[in-house]
Amino acid sequence: VALHLHFHPFSSYCQKVVIALYEAGTPFEGHEVNFGDPASRDAFRALWPIAKMPVLVDDARGRTVPEASIIIEYLDRHYPGPRPMIPADPGLALSTRLFDRVFDMHVNDQVGRIVGDRLRPEGKDDPSGVESAHAALRTAYGVIEARMTGRDWVNGSDFSLADCAAGPALFYADLVEPFGEALPNTTAYLARLNARPSFARAIAEAAYFMPYFPKPRGAS
Ligand SMILES: N[C@@H](CCC(=O)N[C@@H](CS)C(=O)NCC(=O)O)C(=O)O
């Protein structure tokens, strides 16, 4: 195969790309990055000095592509699936990119702040940072709840880049800041995502790692 994805099955940004690959039925070889192993970490850093997963290497075109959204746009252009992940209509393309940003920056990265704090050494935690991440999540939930009124996917009927971003982001967000009963559209949207074969497969492949999901400080 030409496409090599350097990734980890438990990583939300990696799942985002894996969903797009499964949606298109594009063959690829996965290479698990292990940051705990210096050889794996150094090899990954040599590919992309920023050293954030995922990174796609395309042997056929001689390109190394980092950043989940950029990888999906690259796949859309060179290895297209049955329907584009970024729609041709300019208005819909803009909403797709906007909600891709909302799910990455205002959901996924906020979850990362909360979960990352759980891994900090005793005394180095940041309760006010965690509190502001929870507040940012609640604000983002309001934007998502409004968008998902009367829509199955972010753009209505067609699954897109924004839904690839939404799946892992909302899956983990609901674990750290549960949606509760006030967000029926978001709750139904996550249920649709969970039932989508591409996302269900990505989550099933990560299931073995769930016991390692960091628990809140003080929880046993
Ligand atoms: N903006 C990047 C974010 C990627 C990212 O944060 N990846 C995490 C895993 S979900 C990572 O590699 N973390 C390792 C680290 O921060 O050292 C993208 O969209 O691909």
mmCIF file of C-alpha atoms and ligand atoms in Angstrom:
data_model
loop_
_atom_site.group_PDB
_atom_site.id
_atom_site.type_symbol
_atom_site.label_atom_id
_atom_site.label_comp_id
_atom_site.label_asym_id
_atom_site.label_seq_id
_atom_site.Cartn_x
_atom_site.Cartn_y
_atom_site.Cartn_z
ATOM 1 C CA VAL A 1 0.000 0.000 0.000
ATOM 2 C CA ALA A 2 1.055 3.595 -0.666
ATOM 3 C CA LEU A 3 -0.501 5.231 2.391
ATOM 4 C CA HIS A 4 1.095 4.903 5.822
ATOM 5 C CA LEU A 5 -0.622 6.431 8.828
ATOM 6 C CA HIS A 6 1.543 7.099 11.871
ATOM 7 C CA PHE A 7 -0.979 7.115 14.662
ATOM 8 C CA HIS A 8 -2.366 5.633 17.859
ATOM 9 C CA PRO A 9 -5.829 4.023 17.879
ATOM 10 C CA PHE A 10 -6.783 5.780 21.142
ATOM 11 C CA SER A 11 -5.906 9.292 19.926
ATOM 12 C CA SER A 12 -8.910 11.403 18.992
ATOM 13 C CA TYR A 13 -7.110 13.270 16.191
ATOM 14 C CA CYS A 14 -5.951 9.949 14.729
ATOM 15 C CA GLN A 15 -9.469 8.509 14.920
ATOM 16 C CA LYS A 16 -10.673 11.558 12.973
ATOM 17 C CA VAL A 17 -8.462 10.556 10.000
ATOM 18 C CA VAL A 18 -9.167 6.828 10.355
ATOM 19 C CA ILE A 19 -12.912 7.613 10.075
ATOM 20 C CA ALA A 20 -12.289 9.449 6.766
ATOM 21 C CA LEU A 21 -10.198 6.523 5.454
ATOM 22 C CA TYR A 22 -12.926 4.017 6.427
ATOM 23 C CA GLU A 23 -15.647 6.221 4.904
ATOM 24 C CA ALA A 24 -13.789 6.220 1.571
ATOM 25 C CA GLY A 25 -12.706 2.569 1.830
ATOM 26 C CA THR A 26 -9.108 3.659 1.159
ATOM 27 C CA PRO A 27 -6.478 1.038 2.032
ATOM 28 C CA PHE A 28 -3.671 2.144 4.345
ATOM 29 C CA GLU A 29 -1.108 0.683 6.677
ATOM 30 C CA GLY A 30 -1.183 1.880 10.289
ATOM 31 C CA HIS A 31 2.044 2.366 12.245
ATOM 32 C CA GLU A 32 1.495 2.752 15.984
ATOM 33 C CA VAL A 33 3.523 5.567 17.567
ATOM 34 C CA ASN A 34 4.600 4.914 21.151
ATOM 35 C CA PHE A 35 5.753 8.106 22.884
ATOM 36 C CA GLY A 36 6.970 5.973 25.810
ATOM 37 C CA ASP A 37 9.555 4.304 23.556
ATOM 38 C CA PRO A 38 12.462 6.653 22.685
ATOM 39 C CA ALA A 39 13.137 4.925 19.336
ATOM 40 C CA SER A 40 9.482 5.256 18.255
ATOM 41 C CA ARG A 41 9.313 8.873 19.479
ATOM 42 C CA ASP A 42 12.557 9.884 17.708
ATOM 43 C CA ALA A 43 11.513 8.224 14.452
ATOM 44 C CA PHE A 44 8.191 10.067 14.611
ATOM 45 C CA ARG A 45 9.883 13.399 15.385
ATOM 46 C CA ALA A 46 12.103 12.893 12.333
ATOM 47 C CA LEU A 47 8.927 12.708 10.209
ATOM 48 C CA TRP A 48 7.391 15.840 11.730
ATOM 49 C CA PRO A 49 9.300 17.899 14.302
ATOM 50 C CA ILE A 50 6.081 19.156 15.939
ATOM 51 C CA ALA A 51 5.559 15.444 16.780
ATOM 52 C CA LYS A 52 1.756 15.459 17.066
ATOM 53 C CA MET A 53 -0.201 12.509 15.704
ATOM 54 C CA PRO A 54 -1.423 11.692 13.114
ATOM 55 C CA VAL A 55 1.005 12.009 10.193
ATOM 56 C CA LEU A 56 0.265 10.482 6.789
ATOM 57 C CA VAL A 57 3.104 9.368 4.497
ATOM 58 C CA ASP A 58 2.137 8.833 0.862
ATOM 59 C CA ASP A 59 4.824 6.761 -0.870
ATOM 60 C CA ALA A 60 3.107 7.094 -4.255
ATOM 61 C CA ARG A 61 3.249 10.889 -4.274
ATOM 62 C CA GLY A 62 6.296 11.326 -2.054
ATOM 63 C CA ARG A 63 4.490 13.484 0.512
ATOM 64 C CA THR A 64 4.425 13.620 4.284
ATOM 65 C CA VAL A 65 1.239 15.255 5.527
ATOM 66 C CA PRO A 66 0.647 16.212 9.201
ATOM 67 C CA GLU A 67 -2.476 17.691 10.868
ATOM 68 C CA ALA A 68 -5.718 15.715 10.787
ATOM 69 C CA SER A 69 -7.798 18.251 8.825
ATOM 70 C CA ILE A 70 -5.040 18.736 6.237
ATOM 71 C CA ILE A 71 -4.652 14.960 5.866
ATOM 72 C CA ILE A 72 -8.405 14.614 5.218
ATOM 73 C CA GLU A 73 -8.291 17.403 2.637
ATOM 74 C CA TYR A 74 -5.284 15.681 1.005
ATOM 75 C CA LEU A 75 -7.122 12.331 0.926
ATOM 76 C CA ASP A 76 -10.208 14.053 -0.498
ATOM 77 C CA ARG A 77 -8.139 15.426 -3.375
ATOM 78 C CA HIS A 78 -5.893 12.451 -4.195
ATOM 79 C CA TYR A 79 -7.809 9.413 -2.859
ATOM 80 C CA PRO A 80 -11.458 10.500 -3.053
ATOM 81 C CA GLY A 81 -14.253 8.398 -1.618
ATOM 82 C CA PRO A 82 -17.845 8.187 -2.849
ATOM 83 C CA ARG A 83 -18.613 11.745 -1.654
ATOM 84 C CA PRO A 84 -16.327 14.655 -0.807
ATOM 85 C CA MET A 85 -15.385 15.300 2.816
ATOM 86 C CA ILE A 86 -15.324 19.026 1.979
ATOM 87 C CA PRO A 87 -18.388 19.792 -0.159
ATOM 88 C CA ALA A 88 -18.023 21.615 -3.470
ATOM 89 C CA ASP A 89 -20.653 24.213 -2.510
ATOM 90 C CA PRO A 90 -18.692 27.189 -1.106
ATOM 91 C CA GLY A 91 -21.204 27.955 1.650
ATOM 92 C CA LEU A 92 -21.285 24.358 2.847
ATOM 93 C CA ALA A 93 -17.477 24.134 2.557
ATOM 94 C CA LEU A 94 -17.203 27.127 4.894
ATOM 95 C CA SER A 95 -19.596 25.599 7.483
ATOM 96 C CA THR A 96 -17.666 22.334 7.230
ATOM 97 C CA ARG A 97 -14.385 24.068 7.996
ATOM 98 C CA LEU A 98 -15.958 26.204 10.721
ATOM 99 C CA PHE A 99 -17.399 23.216 12.571
ATOM 100 C CA ASP A 100 -14.174 21.285 12.041
ATOM 101 C CA ARG A 101 -12.490 24.128 13.978
ATOM 102 C CA VAL A 102 -15.247 24.166 16.632
ATOM 103 C CA PHE A 103 -14.844 20.428 17.310
ATOM 104 C CA ASP A 104 -11.026 20.573 17.317
ATOM 105 C CA MET A 105 -10.347 23.758 19.245
ATOM 106 C CA HIS A 106 -13.415 24.300 21.359
ATOM 107 C CA VAL A 107 -14.251 20.673 22.152
ATOM 108 C CA ASN A 108 -11.299 18.295 21.612
ATOM 109 C CA ASP A 109 -8.566 20.631 22.846
ATOM 110 C CA GLN A 110 -10.641 21.539 25.934
ATOM 111 C CA VAL A 111 -11.068 17.832 26.727
ATOM 112 C CA GLY A 112 -7.275 17.570 26.327
ATOM 113 C CA ARG A 113 -6.763 20.300 28.943
ATOM 114 C CA ILE A 114 -9.044 18.491 31.401
ATOM 115 C CA VAL A 115 -7.573 15.019 30.836
ATOM 116 C CA GLY A 116 -4.005 16.360 30.616
ATOM 117 C CA ASP A 117 -4.418 17.913 34.068
ATOM 118 C CA ARG A 118 -5.215 14.460 35.487
ATOM 119 C CA LEU A 119 -1.765 13.304 34.358
ATOM 120 C CA ARG A 120 0.164 16.165 35.951
ATOM 121 C CA PRO A 121 2.321 15.477 39.007
ATOM 122 C CA GLU A 122 0.825 16.207 42.429
ATOM 123 C CA GLY A 123 0.942 19.944 43.145
ATOM 124 C CA LYS A 124 1.432 20.859 39.465
ATOM 125 C CA ASP A 125 -2.268 20.670 38.622
ATOM 126 C CA ASP A 126 -4.193 23.719 37.455
ATOM 127 C CA PRO A 127 -7.748 23.792 38.889
ATOM 128 C CA SER A 128 -8.611 27.164 37.343
ATOM 129 C CA GLY A 129 -7.420 25.979 33.906
ATOM 130 C CA VAL A 130 -9.629 22.904 34.285
ATOM 131 C CA GLU A 131 -12.587 25.038 35.357
ATOM 132 C CA SER A 132 -12.210 27.315 32.329
ATOM 133 C CA ALA A 133 -11.948 24.261 30.026
ATOM 134 C CA HIS A 134 -15.266 22.947 31.421
ATOM 135 C CA ALA A 135 -16.846 26.383 30.858
ATOM 136 C CA ALA A 136 -15.477 26.468 27.286
ATOM 137 C CA LEU A 137 -17.005 23.036 26.651
ATOM 138 C CA ARG A 138 -20.440 24.164 27.881
ATOM 139 C CA THR A 139 -20.256 27.194 25.573
ATOM 140 C CA ALA A 140 -19.259 25.029 22.590
ATOM 141 C CA TYR A 141 -22.094 22.604 23.406
ATOM 142 C CA GLY A 142 -24.564 25.484 23.001
ATOM 143 C CA VAL A 143 -23.217 26.255 19.508
ATOM 144 C CA ILE A 144 -23.326 22.564 18.515
ATOM 145 C CA GLU A 145 -26.830 22.046 19.950
ATOM 146 C CA ALA A 146 -28.121 24.935 17.824
ATOM 147 C CA ARG A 147 -26.352 23.702 14.664
ATOM 148 C CA MET A 148 -27.693 20.153 15.075
ATOM 149 C CA THR A 149 -31.339 21.241 15.311
ATOM 150 C CA GLY A 150 -33.067 19.475 12.410
ATOM 151 C CA ARG A 151 -29.793 18.144 10.950
ATOM 152 C CA ASP A 152 -28.508 14.557 10.936
ATOM 153 C CA TRP A 153 -24.921 15.624 10.185
ATOM 154 C CA VAL A 154 -23.271 19.046 10.421
ATOM 155 C CA ASN A 155 -24.259 19.817 6.809
ATOM 156 C CA GLY A 156 -27.631 18.097 6.880
ATOM 157 C CA SER A 157 -27.692 14.843 4.969
ATOM 158 C CA ASP A 158 -24.045 14.412 3.838
ATOM 159 C CA PHE A 159 -21.310 13.195 6.187
ATOM 160 C CA SER A 160 -18.243 15.485 6.028
ATOM 161 C CA LEU A 161 -14.889 16.472 7.545
ATOM 162 C CA ALA A 162 -16.798 18.209 10.352
ATOM 163 C CA ASP A 163 -18.465 14.916 11.346
ATOM 164 C CA CYS A 164 -15.081 13.133 11.288
ATOM 165 C CA ALA A 165 -13.898 15.740 13.820
ATOM 166 C CA ALA A 166 -17.134 15.566 15.829
ATOM 167 C CA GLY A 167 -17.138 11.813 16.510
ATOM 168 C CA PRO A 168 -14.036 11.464 18.700
ATOM 169 C CA ALA A 169 -14.376 14.994 20.129
ATOM 170 C CA LEU A 170 -17.951 14.466 21.371
ATOM 171 C CA PHE A 171 -17.279 10.869 22.455
ATOM 172 C CA TYR A 172 -14.543 11.977 24.870
ATOM 173 C CA ALA A 173 -16.237 15.275 25.795
ATOM 174 C CA ASP A 174 -19.352 13.457 27.026
ATOM 175 C CA LEU A 175 -17.091 11.441 29.379
ATOM 176 C CA VAL A 176 -15.549 14.518 31.044
ATOM 177 C CA GLU A 177 -18.445 17.021 30.819
ATOM 178 C CA PRO A 178 -21.616 14.959 30.269
ATOM 179 C CA PHE A 179 -24.174 16.492 27.904
ATOM 180 C CA GLY A 180 -27.053 15.843 30.315
ATOM 181 C CA GLU A 181 -30.702 16.284 29.380
ATOM 182 C CA ALA A 182 -30.442 19.878 28.172
ATOM 183 C CA LEU A 183 -28.723 18.856 24.898
ATOM 184 C CA PRO A 184 -31.097 16.481 23.080
ATOM 185 C CA ASN A 185 -29.791 17.304 19.574
ATOM 186 C CA THR A 186 -26.158 16.809 20.576
ATOM 187 C CA THR A 187 -27.027 13.576 22.414
ATOM 188 C CA ALA A 188 -28.881 12.258 19.342
ATOM 189 C CA TYR A 189 -26.005 13.358 17.094
ATOM 190 C CA LEU A 190 -23.470 11.413 19.197
ATOM 191 C CA ALA A 191 -25.773 8.364 19.041
ATOM 192 C CA ARG A 192 -25.847 8.669 15.219
ATOM 193 C CA LEU A 193 -22.056 8.973 15.168
ATOM 194 C CA ASN A 194 -21.702 5.903 17.409
ATOM 195 C CA ALA A 195 -23.895 3.951 14.983
ATOM 196 C CA ARG A 196 -21.945 5.071 11.898
ATOM 197 C CA PRO A 197 -19.843 2.044 10.787
ATOM 198 C CA SER A 198 -16.644 4.071 10.210
ATOM 199 C CA PHE A 199 -16.734 5.614 13.688
ATOM 200 C CA ALA A 200 -17.984 2.458 15.415
ATOM 201 C CA ARG A 201 -14.992 0.619 13.949
ATOM 202 C CA ALA A 202 -12.515 3.299 15.074
ATOM 203 C CA ILE A 203 -13.945 3.193 18.616
ATOM 204 C CA ALA A 204 -13.962 -0.625 18.687
ATOM 205 C CA GLU A 205 -10.290 -0.611 17.697
ATOM 206 C CA ALA A 206 -9.532 1.725 20.621
ATOM 207 C CA ALA A 207 -11.609 -0.203 23.194
ATOM 208 C CA TYR A 208 -8.639 -2.151 24.549
ATOM 209 C CA PHE A 209 -7.117 1.171 25.639
ATOM 210 C CA MET A 210 -10.165 2.538 27.517
ATOM 211 C CA PRO A 211 -8.947 1.235 30.929
ATOM 212 C CA TYR A 212 -5.996 3.650 30.558
ATOM 213 C CA PHE A 213 -8.264 6.695 30.109
ATOM 214 C CA PRO A 214 -7.114 8.954 32.982
ATOM 215 C CA LYS A 215 -9.583 9.186 35.857
ATOM 216 C CA PRO A 216 -10.318 12.457 37.698
ATOM 217 C CA ARG A 217 -7.919 13.395 40.484
ATOM 218 C CA GLY A 218 -8.793 11.521 43.664
ATOM 219 C CA ALA A 219 -10.968 8.926 41.868
ATOM 220 C CA SER A 220 -9.924 5.321 42.409
HETATM 221 N N1 LIG B 1 -3.698 19.917 15.526
HETATM 222 C C1 LIG B 1 -3.263 18.539 15.514
HETATM 223 C C2 LIG B 1 -3.401 17.972 16.924
HETATM 224 C C3 LIG B 1 -2.837 16.590 17.051
HETATM 225 C C4 LIG B 1 -2.677 16.152 18.502
HETATM 226 O O1 LIG B 1 -2.817 16.933 19.464
HETATM 227 N N2 LIG B 1 -2.360 14.868 18.689
HETATM 228 C C5 LIG B 1 -2.113 14.319 20.016
HETATM 229 C C6 LIG B 1 -2.801 12.991 20.159
HETATM 230 S S1 LIG B 1 -4.590 13.159 20.112
HETATM 231 C C7 LIG B 1 -0.631 14.084 20.202
HETATM 232 O O2 LIG B 1 0.073 13.700 19.293
HETATM 233 N N3 LIG B 1 -0.160 14.286 21.432
HETATM 234 C C8 LIG B 1 1.196 14.001 21.780
HETATM 235 C C9 LIG B 1 1.885 15.133 22.452
HETATM 236 O O3 LIG B 1 1.265 16.182 22.649
HETATM 237 O O4 LIG B 1 3.073 14.983 22.780
HETATM 238 C C10 LIG B 1 -4.115 17.745 14.527
HETATM 239 O O5 LIG B 1 -5.253 18.164 14.277
HETATM 240 O O6 LIG B 1 -3.656 16.738 13.974
#
